[in-house]
């Protein structure tokens, strides 16, 4: 759909206004559409911003594809429709989130409650149906819903999906060797991303990704790129690539831009839907990357934040998106153009990944670990294993 913003008008605006009113984010109508209901005014923009903030989206007050998807998904409640695995067009919505969270409470593993009915969700649902004497057809219909609602929680004392992520991290061990990492350079091919003063985001991130993959491979990690230099897969395709590869982590590399020439700095993003569901390991890794890079580069701190962007919510493993500077800021742009700076960023991200797997054991102060230190640690642990 086309972008909708303040000043626009038409039937699509009426639909957006009606949806937000139903969610309680706009005042009630006083009997029939008002003459201004088809106009995107300041009140509607504020309601859109409030909705975006609730859903872990960029709070720009503009209704684009991501916001429209979230508006559509927020309208579903568990029981409104039959839920099933649809390969070509997976079902998504708040009803799927509710199903995934209920299965987690009962001790089943549908994966992260990202609101997409995928193969893992179907497998968890079939297992539940089998164990409770229901037809294991993978369909969430009336009979399955009744059973889900009648049963009490099996898992208590924390959020089950958070505990699972943490336990998988603990079991993975501190060594980097054998860890499978997908490095995702933003944009690519004909999509140049942000372009400022003749500098393209796609080119800079491709170069940074190659530097990072080279360092990771030197430690024995199985590091792979999500795209070729001349291609630009969709976010859903990048997520599918990581899922099919069985990656342990995904690192997505981007830069930013802003109308203000003064906007600058570094931000990291992990999955978080604004209402409690989050990737704890993703959040931890985002924090490590943020602190390492801030210490090494002295960039402005734009913080670590939860988002529901496609790559973050569709990947089954912890995923972090790193926004390294603003190409619209002359200082950040000069830094990014310096190969030595890109080396510093690559080293900082690698060290952050190592710190994640160390789980606080035998760690060093932020900013003091070097690539040589990481290699030495890996060789030392390799010798001990022999």
mmCIF file of C-alpha atoms in Angstrom:
data_model
loop_
_atom_site.group_PDB
_atom_site.id
_atom_site.type_symbol
_atom_site.label_atom_id
_atom_site.label_comp_id
_atom_site.label_asym_id
_atom_site.label_seq_id
_atom_site.Cartn_x
_atom_site.Cartn_y
_atom_site.Cartn_z
ATOM 1 C CA UNK A 1 0.000 0.000 0.000
ATOM 2 C CA UNK A 2 1.014 3.640 -0.417
ATOM 3 C CA UNK A 3 2.390 5.589 2.546
ATOM 4 C CA UNK A 4 -0.269 7.517 4.453
ATOM 5 C CA UNK A 5 0.672 10.614 6.437
ATOM 6 C CA UNK A 6 -0.755 13.851 7.764
ATOM 7 C CA UNK A 7 -2.551 15.772 5.020
ATOM 8 C CA UNK A 8 -3.616 12.678 3.051
ATOM 9 C CA UNK A 9 -7.259 11.754 2.574
ATOM 10 C CA UNK A 10 -9.408 8.971 1.147
ATOM 11 C CA UNK A 11 -10.978 5.612 2.057
ATOM 12 C CA UNK A 12 -7.691 4.168 3.346
ATOM 13 C CA UNK A 13 -7.538 6.946 5.929
ATOM 14 C CA UNK A 14 -11.116 6.134 6.981
ATOM 15 C CA UNK A 15 -10.066 2.501 7.505
ATOM 16 C CA UNK A 16 -7.036 3.502 9.601
ATOM 17 C CA UNK A 17 -9.121 5.888 11.702
ATOM 18 C CA UNK A 18 -11.804 3.248 12.290
ATOM 19 C CA UNK A 19 -9.221 0.650 13.318
ATOM 20 C CA UNK A 20 -7.479 2.954 15.795
ATOM 21 C CA UNK A 21 -10.831 4.033 17.236
ATOM 22 C CA UNK A 22 -11.672 0.364 17.798
ATOM 23 C CA UNK A 23 -8.391 -0.015 19.708
ATOM 24 C CA UNK A 24 -9.310 2.902 21.953
ATOM 25 C CA UNK A 25 -6.605 5.206 20.615
ATOM 26 C CA UNK A 26 -9.060 7.746 19.182
ATOM 27 C CA UNK A 27 -12.216 9.262 20.648
ATOM 28 C CA UNK A 28 -15.526 7.600 19.882
ATOM 29 C CA UNK A 29 -17.431 8.790 16.849
ATOM 30 C CA UNK A 30 -20.674 10.675 17.482
ATOM 31 C CA UNK A 31 -22.948 8.735 15.150
ATOM 32 C CA UNK A 32 -21.794 8.135 11.600
ATOM 33 C CA UNK A 33 -18.630 9.227 9.822
ATOM 34 C CA UNK A 34 -17.712 12.838 10.468
ATOM 35 C CA UNK A 35 -16.850 14.975 7.451
ATOM 36 C CA UNK A 36 -13.185 14.977 8.483
ATOM 37 C CA UNK A 37 -12.963 11.188 8.944
ATOM 38 C CA UNK A 38 -11.270 10.771 5.567
ATOM 39 C CA UNK A 39 -8.547 13.287 6.420
ATOM 40 C CA UNK A 40 -5.253 12.344 8.054
ATOM 41 C CA UNK A 41 -5.114 15.088 10.694
ATOM 42 C CA UNK A 42 -2.908 15.784 13.740
ATOM 43 C CA UNK A 43 -5.119 13.696 16.054
ATOM 44 C CA UNK A 44 -4.864 10.681 13.762
ATOM 45 C CA UNK A 45 -1.099 11.112 13.482
ATOM 46 C CA UNK A 46 -0.808 11.115 17.276
ATOM 47 C CA UNK A 47 -2.920 7.959 17.487
ATOM 48 C CA UNK A 48 -0.711 6.273 14.880
ATOM 49 C CA UNK A 49 2.392 7.210 16.887
ATOM 50 C CA UNK A 50 0.848 5.770 20.064
ATOM 51 C CA UNK A 51 0.018 2.524 18.257
ATOM 52 C CA UNK A 52 3.526 2.305 16.767
ATOM 53 C CA UNK A 53 5.092 2.776 20.179
ATOM 54 C CA UNK A 54 2.927 0.000 21.626
ATOM 55 C CA UNK A 55 3.886 -2.393 18.837
ATOM 56 C CA UNK A 56 7.653 -1.851 18.703
ATOM 57 C CA UNK A 57 7.618 0.090 15.418
ATOM 58 C CA UNK A 58 9.333 3.316 14.412
ATOM 59 C CA UNK A 59 7.154 6.086 15.877
ATOM 60 C CA UNK A 60 7.064 8.360 12.841
ATOM 61 C CA UNK A 61 3.264 8.775 12.592
ATOM 62 C CA UNK A 62 3.327 7.439 9.017
ATOM 63 C CA UNK A 63 1.314 4.376 8.004
ATOM 64 C CA UNK A 64 3.601 2.298 5.797
ATOM 65 C CA UNK A 65 3.650 -1.463 5.134
ATOM 66 C CA UNK A 66 4.943 -2.407 8.613
ATOM 67 C CA UNK A 67 2.398 -0.254 10.476
ATOM 68 C CA UNK A 68 -0.458 -1.389 8.236
ATOM 69 C CA UNK A 69 0.522 -5.026 8.836
ATOM 70 C CA UNK A 70 0.563 -4.425 12.590
ATOM 71 C CA UNK A 71 -2.841 -2.713 12.475
ATOM 72 C CA UNK A 72 -4.294 -5.663 10.597
ATOM 73 C CA UNK A 73 -2.712 -8.233 12.948
ATOM 74 C CA UNK A 74 -3.845 -6.391 16.088
ATOM 75 C CA UNK A 75 -7.474 -6.902 15.092
ATOM 76 C CA UNK A 76 -7.395 -10.681 15.627
ATOM 77 C CA UNK A 77 -8.203 -12.343 18.959
ATOM 78 C CA UNK A 78 -7.699 -16.033 19.668
ATOM 79 C CA UNK A 79 -10.862 -17.833 18.548
ATOM 80 C CA UNK A 80 -11.801 -15.369 15.815
ATOM 81 C CA UNK A 81 -10.645 -17.779 13.094
ATOM 82 C CA UNK A 82 -9.203 -21.227 12.509
ATOM 83 C CA UNK A 83 -5.395 -21.150 12.706
ATOM 84 C CA UNK A 84 -3.289 -23.422 10.527
ATOM 85 C CA UNK A 85 0.039 -23.597 8.734
ATOM 86 C CA UNK A 86 -0.156 -21.849 5.350
ATOM 87 C CA UNK A 87 3.145 -22.260 3.524
ATOM 88 C CA UNK A 88 2.642 -19.670 0.776
ATOM 89 C CA UNK A 89 1.111 -16.972 2.989
ATOM 90 C CA UNK A 90 1.686 -17.723 6.711
ATOM 91 C CA UNK A 91 -1.076 -16.586 9.054
ATOM 92 C CA UNK A 92 -0.074 -13.832 11.456
ATOM 93 C CA UNK A 93 -1.767 -11.772 14.127
ATOM 94 C CA UNK A 94 -2.350 -11.254 17.815
ATOM 95 C CA UNK A 95 -4.351 -14.496 17.897
ATOM 96 C CA UNK A 96 -1.217 -16.373 16.806
ATOM 97 C CA UNK A 97 0.772 -14.604 19.544
ATOM 98 C CA UNK A 98 -1.847 -15.689 22.100
ATOM 99 C CA UNK A 99 -1.680 -19.293 20.864
ATOM 100 C CA UNK A 100 2.127 -19.338 20.996
ATOM 101 C CA UNK A 101 2.180 -17.881 24.511
ATOM 102 C CA UNK A 102 -0.429 -20.405 25.707
ATOM 103 C CA UNK A 103 1.571 -23.330 24.289
ATOM 104 C CA UNK A 104 4.689 -21.996 26.022
ATOM 105 C CA UNK A 105 2.829 -21.808 29.341
ATOM 106 C CA UNK A 106 1.810 -25.452 28.905
ATOM 107 C CA UNK A 107 5.397 -26.567 28.327
ATOM 108 C CA UNK A 108 5.481 -26.780 24.525
ATOM 109 C CA UNK A 109 7.935 -24.953 22.288
ATOM 110 C CA UNK A 110 6.417 -22.995 19.382
ATOM 111 C CA UNK A 111 9.481 -20.763 19.278
ATOM 112 C CA UNK A 112 9.546 -17.049 19.943
ATOM 113 C CA UNK A 113 5.981 -15.622 20.149
ATOM 114 C CA UNK A 114 6.444 -13.398 17.110
ATOM 115 C CA UNK A 115 2.878 -13.796 15.868
ATOM 116 C CA UNK A 116 3.574 -15.903 12.752
ATOM 117 C CA UNK A 117 2.098 -19.421 12.493
ATOM 118 C CA UNK A 118 5.163 -21.305 11.231
ATOM 119 C CA UNK A 119 6.345 -24.930 11.153
ATOM 120 C CA UNK A 120 7.604 -24.784 14.736
ATOM 121 C CA UNK A 121 4.237 -23.508 15.971
ATOM 122 C CA UNK A 122 2.422 -26.261 14.087
ATOM 123 C CA UNK A 123 4.756 -28.926 15.512
ATOM 124 C CA UNK A 124 4.154 -27.672 19.078
ATOM 125 C CA UNK A 125 0.391 -27.599 18.486
ATOM 126 C CA UNK A 126 0.383 -31.156 17.067
ATOM 127 C CA UNK A 127 2.359 -32.378 20.092
ATOM 128 C CA UNK A 128 -0.138 -30.727 22.450
ATOM 129 C CA UNK A 129 -3.079 -32.270 20.575
ATOM 130 C CA UNK A 130 -1.481 -35.727 20.590
ATOM 131 C CA UNK A 131 -0.732 -35.664 24.331
ATOM 132 C CA UNK A 132 -4.225 -34.472 25.245
ATOM 133 C CA UNK A 133 -6.151 -36.988 23.154
ATOM 134 C CA UNK A 134 -7.129 -34.599 20.360
ATOM 135 C CA UNK A 135 -6.827 -35.186 16.633
ATOM 136 C CA UNK A 136 -3.215 -34.080 15.918
ATOM 137 C CA UNK A 137 -4.092 -32.180 12.740
ATOM 138 C CA UNK A 138 -2.164 -28.987 13.562
ATOM 139 C CA UNK A 139 -5.364 -26.921 13.271
ATOM 140 C CA UNK A 140 -6.357 -24.604 16.092
ATOM 141 C CA UNK A 141 -10.135 -24.925 16.005
ATOM 142 C CA UNK A 142 -12.922 -24.954 18.636
ATOM 143 C CA UNK A 143 -12.013 -28.288 20.282
ATOM 144 C CA UNK A 144 -8.331 -27.402 20.584
ATOM 145 C CA UNK A 145 -9.185 -23.946 21.901
ATOM 146 C CA UNK A 146 -11.417 -25.416 24.611
ATOM 147 C CA UNK A 147 -8.610 -27.677 25.790
ATOM 148 C CA UNK A 148 -6.072 -24.862 25.736
ATOM 149 C CA UNK A 149 -8.313 -22.686 27.879
ATOM 150 C CA UNK A 150 -9.253 -25.407 30.388
ATOM 151 C CA UNK A 151 -5.697 -26.407 31.298
ATOM 152 C CA UNK A 152 -3.551 -24.678 33.905
ATOM 153 C CA UNK A 153 0.054 -23.610 33.407
ATOM 154 C CA UNK A 154 2.828 -26.194 33.526
ATOM 155 C CA UNK A 155 5.702 -23.704 33.367
ATOM 156 C CA UNK A 156 5.912 -21.134 36.150
ATOM 157 C CA UNK A 157 8.500 -18.806 37.619
ATOM 158 C CA UNK A 158 9.450 -16.854 34.491
ATOM 159 C CA UNK A 159 8.716 -16.560 30.804
ATOM 160 C CA UNK A 160 9.310 -19.970 29.197
ATOM 161 C CA UNK A 161 10.645 -18.719 25.859
ATOM 162 C CA UNK A 162 13.166 -16.534 27.681
ATOM 163 C CA UNK A 163 14.348 -19.468 29.758
ATOM 164 C CA UNK A 164 14.752 -21.625 26.641
ATOM 165 C CA UNK A 165 16.904 -19.012 24.878
ATOM 166 C CA UNK A 166 19.121 -18.649 27.932
ATOM 167 C CA UNK A 167 19.497 -22.410 28.349
ATOM 168 C CA UNK A 168 20.451 -22.857 24.682
ATOM 169 C CA UNK A 169 23.085 -20.155 25.125
ATOM 170 C CA UNK A 170 24.487 -21.886 28.218
ATOM 171 C CA UNK A 171 24.613 -25.249 26.451
ATOM 172 C CA UNK A 172 26.425 -23.735 23.464
ATOM 173 C CA UNK A 173 29.552 -23.210 25.573
ATOM 174 C CA UNK A 174 32.124 -20.394 25.467
ATOM 175 C CA UNK A 175 34.049 -21.432 22.346
ATOM 176 C CA UNK A 176 33.335 -19.622 19.090
ATOM 177 C CA UNK A 177 34.495 -22.525 16.913
ATOM 178 C CA UNK A 178 31.551 -24.173 15.189
ATOM 179 C CA UNK A 179 29.079 -21.389 15.970
ATOM 180 C CA UNK A 180 27.045 -20.598 12.850
ATOM 181 C CA UNK A 181 26.541 -16.880 12.267
ATOM 182 C CA UNK A 182 24.657 -15.146 9.457
ATOM 183 C CA UNK A 183 25.976 -11.664 8.712
ATOM 184 C CA UNK A 184 23.375 -9.598 6.887
ATOM 185 C CA UNK A 185 24.681 -6.503 5.048
ATOM 186 C CA UNK A 186 21.700 -4.202 4.528
ATOM 187 C CA UNK A 187 20.224 -3.509 1.070
ATOM 188 C CA UNK A 188 22.376 -4.508 -1.942
ATOM 189 C CA UNK A 189 22.184 -4.797 -5.728
ATOM 190 C CA UNK A 190 19.888 -2.125 -7.185
ATOM 191 C CA UNK A 191 18.766 -1.092 -3.680
ATOM 192 C CA UNK A 192 21.543 1.222 -2.564
ATOM 193 C CA UNK A 193 19.952 2.027 0.773
ATOM 194 C CA UNK A 194 20.829 5.468 2.115
ATOM 195 C CA UNK A 195 22.976 7.511 -0.252
ATOM 196 C CA UNK A 196 24.693 10.711 0.880
ATOM 197 C CA UNK A 197 27.456 12.665 -0.863
ATOM 198 C CA UNK A 198 27.862 9.790 -3.324
ATOM 199 C CA UNK A 199 28.314 7.231 -0.532
ATOM 200 C CA UNK A 200 25.922 4.247 -0.541
ATOM 201 C CA UNK A 201 24.913 2.293 2.555
ATOM 202 C CA UNK A 202 24.858 -0.966 0.562
ATOM 203 C CA UNK A 203 28.544 -0.655 -0.389
ATOM 204 C CA UNK A 204 29.755 0.309 3.080
ATOM 205 C CA UNK A 205 27.832 -2.485 4.774
ATOM 206 C CA UNK A 206 29.019 -5.040 2.216
ATOM 207 C CA UNK A 207 32.620 -4.106 2.977
ATOM 208 C CA UNK A 208 32.019 -4.172 6.747
ATOM 209 C CA UNK A 209 30.276 -7.541 6.491
ATOM 210 C CA UNK A 210 33.235 -9.013 4.583
ATOM 211 C CA UNK A 211 35.634 -7.762 7.264
ATOM 212 C CA UNK A 212 33.456 -9.238 10.017
ATOM 213 C CA UNK A 213 33.023 -12.596 8.270
ATOM 214 C CA UNK A 214 36.802 -12.808 7.725
ATOM 215 C CA UNK A 215 37.505 -12.313 11.428
ATOM 216 C CA UNK A 216 34.796 -14.745 12.460
ATOM 217 C CA UNK A 217 36.094 -17.419 10.087
ATOM 218 C CA UNK A 218 39.594 -16.998 11.551
ATOM 219 C CA UNK A 219 38.218 -18.016 14.971
ATOM 220 C CA UNK A 220 36.650 -21.165 13.533
ATOM 221 C CA UNK A 221 33.116 -19.817 13.322
ATOM 222 C CA UNK A 222 30.924 -20.826 10.398
ATOM 223 C CA UNK A 223 30.134 -17.305 9.192
ATOM 224 C CA UNK A 224 28.068 -16.698 6.074
ATOM 225 C CA UNK A 225 26.611 -13.727 4.217
ATOM 226 C CA UNK A 226 22.867 -13.360 3.687
ATOM 227 C CA UNK A 227 23.274 -11.910 0.194
ATOM 228 C CA UNK A 228 25.656 -11.441 -2.697
ATOM 229 C CA UNK A 229 27.104 -8.052 -3.592
ATOM 230 C CA UNK A 230 24.684 -7.611 -6.503
ATOM 231 C CA UNK A 231 21.510 -8.971 -4.835
ATOM 232 C CA UNK A 232 18.945 -7.611 -2.382
ATOM 233 C CA UNK A 233 16.756 -10.341 -0.865
ATOM 234 C CA UNK A 234 13.579 -9.286 0.929
ATOM 235 C CA UNK A 235 13.594 -9.344 4.736
ATOM 236 C CA UNK A 236 11.469 -12.498 4.676
ATOM 237 C CA UNK A 237 14.013 -14.200 2.385
ATOM 238 C CA UNK A 238 16.915 -13.194 4.625
ATOM 239 C CA UNK A 239 15.078 -14.613 7.642
ATOM 240 C CA UNK A 240 14.305 -17.843 5.760
ATOM 241 C CA UNK A 241 17.985 -18.145 4.769
ATOM 242 C CA UNK A 242 19.063 -17.884 8.427
ATOM 243 C CA UNK A 243 16.373 -20.312 9.591
ATOM 244 C CA UNK A 244 17.210 -22.884 6.911
ATOM 245 C CA UNK A 245 20.923 -22.562 7.703
ATOM 246 C CA UNK A 246 20.240 -23.308 11.375
ATOM 247 C CA UNK A 247 22.148 -20.194 12.420
ATOM 248 C CA UNK A 248 22.945 -19.525 16.064
ATOM 249 C CA UNK A 249 22.879 -15.740 15.622
ATOM 250 C CA UNK A 250 22.067 -13.162 12.948
ATOM 251 C CA UNK A 251 23.831 -9.788 12.733
ATOM 252 C CA UNK A 252 22.232 -7.252 10.389
ATOM 253 C CA UNK A 253 24.371 -4.237 9.446
ATOM 254 C CA UNK A 254 22.923 -0.847 8.475
ATOM 255 C CA UNK A 255 23.502 2.883 8.635
ATOM 256 C CA UNK A 256 20.877 5.566 9.195
ATOM 257 C CA UNK A 257 19.925 9.024 7.916
ATOM 258 C CA UNK A 258 17.873 11.954 9.149
ATOM 259 C CA UNK A 259 16.550 15.247 7.833
ATOM 260 C CA UNK A 260 18.564 16.975 10.532
ATOM 261 C CA UNK A 261 22.257 17.170 9.760
ATOM 262 C CA UNK A 262 22.896 17.019 13.515
ATOM 263 C CA UNK A 263 21.483 13.501 13.997
ATOM 264 C CA UNK A 264 24.329 11.092 14.658
ATOM 265 C CA UNK A 265 25.331 8.008 16.602
ATOM 266 C CA UNK A 266 24.977 4.284 17.081
ATOM 267 C CA UNK A 267 21.885 2.176 17.864
ATOM 268 C CA UNK A 268 21.233 -1.559 18.168
ATOM 269 C CA UNK A 269 17.902 -3.349 17.862
ATOM 270 C CA UNK A 270 16.580 -6.740 18.989
ATOM 271 C CA UNK A 271 13.168 -8.410 18.842
ATOM 272 C CA UNK A 272 10.722 -6.840 21.294
ATOM 273 C CA UNK A 273 7.041 -6.173 20.709
ATOM 274 C CA UNK A 274 6.509 -3.388 23.232
ATOM 275 C CA UNK A 275 4.246 -5.487 25.474
ATOM 276 C CA UNK A 276 6.681 -7.820 27.215
ATOM 277 C CA UNK A 277 7.699 -10.389 24.592
ATOM 278 C CA UNK A 278 11.377 -10.046 23.815
ATOM 279 C CA UNK A 279 14.453 -12.020 22.835
ATOM 280 C CA UNK A 280 16.568 -11.958 25.987
ATOM 281 C CA UNK A 281 19.690 -13.269 24.272
ATOM 282 C CA UNK A 282 19.142 -10.833 21.409
ATOM 283 C CA UNK A 283 18.763 -8.017 23.909
ATOM 284 C CA UNK A 284 21.923 -9.097 25.735
ATOM 285 C CA UNK A 285 23.913 -9.272 22.489
ATOM 286 C CA UNK A 286 22.592 -5.889 21.363
ATOM 287 C CA UNK A 287 23.742 -4.451 24.686
ATOM 288 C CA UNK A 288 27.217 -5.975 24.341
ATOM 289 C CA UNK A 289 27.584 -4.624 20.802
ATOM 290 C CA UNK A 290 26.325 -1.191 21.832
ATOM 291 C CA UNK A 291 28.759 -0.905 24.739
ATOM 292 C CA UNK A 292 31.749 -2.304 22.841
ATOM 293 C CA UNK A 293 31.290 0.023 19.882
ATOM 294 C CA UNK A 294 30.572 3.092 22.003
ATOM 295 C CA UNK A 295 33.757 2.510 23.991
ATOM 296 C CA UNK A 296 35.865 1.897 20.883
ATOM 297 C CA UNK A 297 34.472 4.687 18.683
ATOM 298 C CA UNK A 298 33.131 7.342 21.113
ATOM 299 C CA UNK A 299 30.026 7.641 18.913
ATOM 300 C CA UNK A 300 26.810 9.186 20.221
ATOM 301 C CA UNK A 301 24.671 6.677 22.158
ATOM 302 C CA UNK A 302 21.279 6.163 20.469
ATOM 303 C CA UNK A 303 20.564 3.200 22.779
ATOM 304 C CA UNK A 304 19.448 -0.400 22.461
ATOM 305 C CA UNK A 305 15.798 -0.848 21.543
ATOM 306 C CA UNK A 306 13.212 -3.573 20.900
ATOM 307 C CA UNK A 307 11.491 -3.656 17.509
ATOM 308 C CA UNK A 308 9.185 -5.966 15.552
ATOM 309 C CA UNK A 309 10.780 -5.526 12.124
ATOM 310 C CA UNK A 310 10.433 -8.522 9.822
ATOM 311 C CA UNK A 311 13.985 -9.861 10.150
ATOM 312 C CA UNK A 312 13.894 -9.565 13.948
ATOM 313 C CA UNK A 313 10.582 -11.365 14.413
ATOM 314 C CA UNK A 314 10.803 -14.001 11.645
ATOM 315 C CA UNK A 315 14.208 -15.420 12.594
ATOM 316 C CA UNK A 316 14.107 -18.300 15.072
ATOM 317 C CA UNK A 317 17.477 -17.392 16.574
ATOM 318 C CA UNK A 318 18.581 -14.202 18.387
ATOM 319 C CA UNK A 319 18.993 -11.423 15.832
ATOM 320 C CA UNK A 320 20.502 -7.976 16.268
ATOM 321 C CA UNK A 321 20.366 -5.082 13.831
ATOM 322 C CA UNK A 322 23.213 -2.578 14.198
ATOM 323 C CA UNK A 323 22.707 0.975 12.889
ATOM 324 C CA UNK A 324 26.254 2.314 12.616
ATOM 325 C CA UNK A 325 26.119 6.084 12.340
ATOM 326 C CA UNK A 326 24.197 8.490 10.123
ATOM 327 C CA UNK A 327 25.353 8.963 6.550
ATOM 328 C CA UNK A 328 23.554 12.316 6.655
ATOM 329 C CA UNK A 329 25.986 13.462 9.395
ATOM 330 C CA UNK A 330 29.334 14.590 8.045
ATOM 331 C CA UNK A 331 31.289 13.282 11.046
ATOM 332 C CA UNK A 332 29.712 9.818 11.007
ATOM 333 C CA UNK A 333 30.098 9.665 7.223
ATOM 334 C CA UNK A 334 33.816 10.470 7.418
ATOM 335 C CA UNK A 335 34.284 7.737 9.982
ATOM 336 C CA UNK A 336 32.437 5.143 7.926
ATOM 337 C CA UNK A 337 34.510 5.993 4.869
ATOM 338 C CA UNK A 338 37.696 5.146 6.792
ATOM 339 C CA UNK A 339 38.644 1.445 6.366
ATOM 340 C CA UNK A 340 40.435 1.550 9.734
ATOM 341 C CA UNK A 341 37.166 2.587 11.399
ATOM 342 C CA UNK A 342 35.334 -0.313 9.747
ATOM 343 C CA UNK A 343 38.040 -2.619 11.127
ATOM 344 C CA UNK A 344 37.389 -1.247 14.616
ATOM 345 C CA UNK A 345 33.646 -1.872 14.216
ATOM 346 C CA UNK A 346 34.204 -5.431 12.946
ATOM 347 C CA UNK A 347 36.500 -6.205 15.887
ATOM 348 C CA UNK A 348 34.035 -4.703 18.368
ATOM 349 C CA UNK A 349 31.136 -6.801 17.052
ATOM 350 C CA UNK A 350 33.230 -9.989 17.142
ATOM 351 C CA UNK A 351 34.321 -9.282 20.713
ATOM 352 C CA UNK A 352 30.680 -8.633 21.699
ATOM 353 C CA UNK A 353 29.711 -12.067 20.351
ATOM 354 C CA UNK A 354 32.564 -13.653 22.335
ATOM 355 C CA UNK A 355 31.441 -11.854 25.501
ATOM 356 C CA UNK A 356 27.909 -13.166 24.967
ATOM 357 C CA UNK A 357 29.112 -16.773 24.974
ATOM 358 C CA UNK A 358 31.450 -16.259 27.932
ATOM 359 C CA UNK A 359 28.404 -15.621 30.151
ATOM 360 C CA UNK A 360 30.490 -13.353 32.362
ATOM 361 C CA UNK A 361 33.235 -15.927 33.002
ATOM 362 C CA UNK A 362 36.901 -15.024 32.332
ATOM 363 C CA UNK A 363 35.689 -11.773 30.819
ATOM 364 C CA UNK A 364 37.535 -8.475 30.480
ATOM 365 C CA UNK A 365 36.419 -4.827 30.826
ATOM 366 C CA UNK A 366 34.461 -3.402 27.899
ATOM 367 C CA UNK A 367 36.690 -2.160 25.104
ATOM 368 C CA UNK A 368 39.843 -3.980 26.221
ATOM 369 C CA UNK A 369 39.394 -7.304 24.401
ATOM 370 C CA UNK A 370 41.176 -7.429 21.027
ATOM 371 C CA UNK A 371 40.915 -9.710 18.022
ATOM 372 C CA UNK A 372 44.273 -11.219 19.033
ATOM 373 C CA UNK A 373 42.898 -11.904 22.521
ATOM 374 C CA UNK A 374 39.907 -13.710 21.045
ATOM 375 C CA UNK A 375 42.126 -15.848 18.795
ATOM 376 C CA UNK A 376 44.384 -16.690 21.732
ATOM 377 C CA UNK A 377 41.399 -17.704 23.862
ATOM 378 C CA UNK A 378 40.093 -19.926 21.075
ATOM 379 C CA UNK A 379 43.477 -21.642 20.592
ATOM 380 C CA UNK A 380 43.840 -22.122 24.359
ATOM 381 C CA UNK A 381 40.398 -23.696 24.719
ATOM 382 C CA UNK A 382 41.049 -25.834 21.629
ATOM 383 C CA UNK A 383 44.228 -27.204 23.208
ATOM 384 C CA UNK A 384 42.374 -27.938 26.465
ATOM 385 C CA UNK A 385 39.711 -29.839 24.531
ATOM 386 C CA UNK A 386 42.401 -32.052 23.010
#
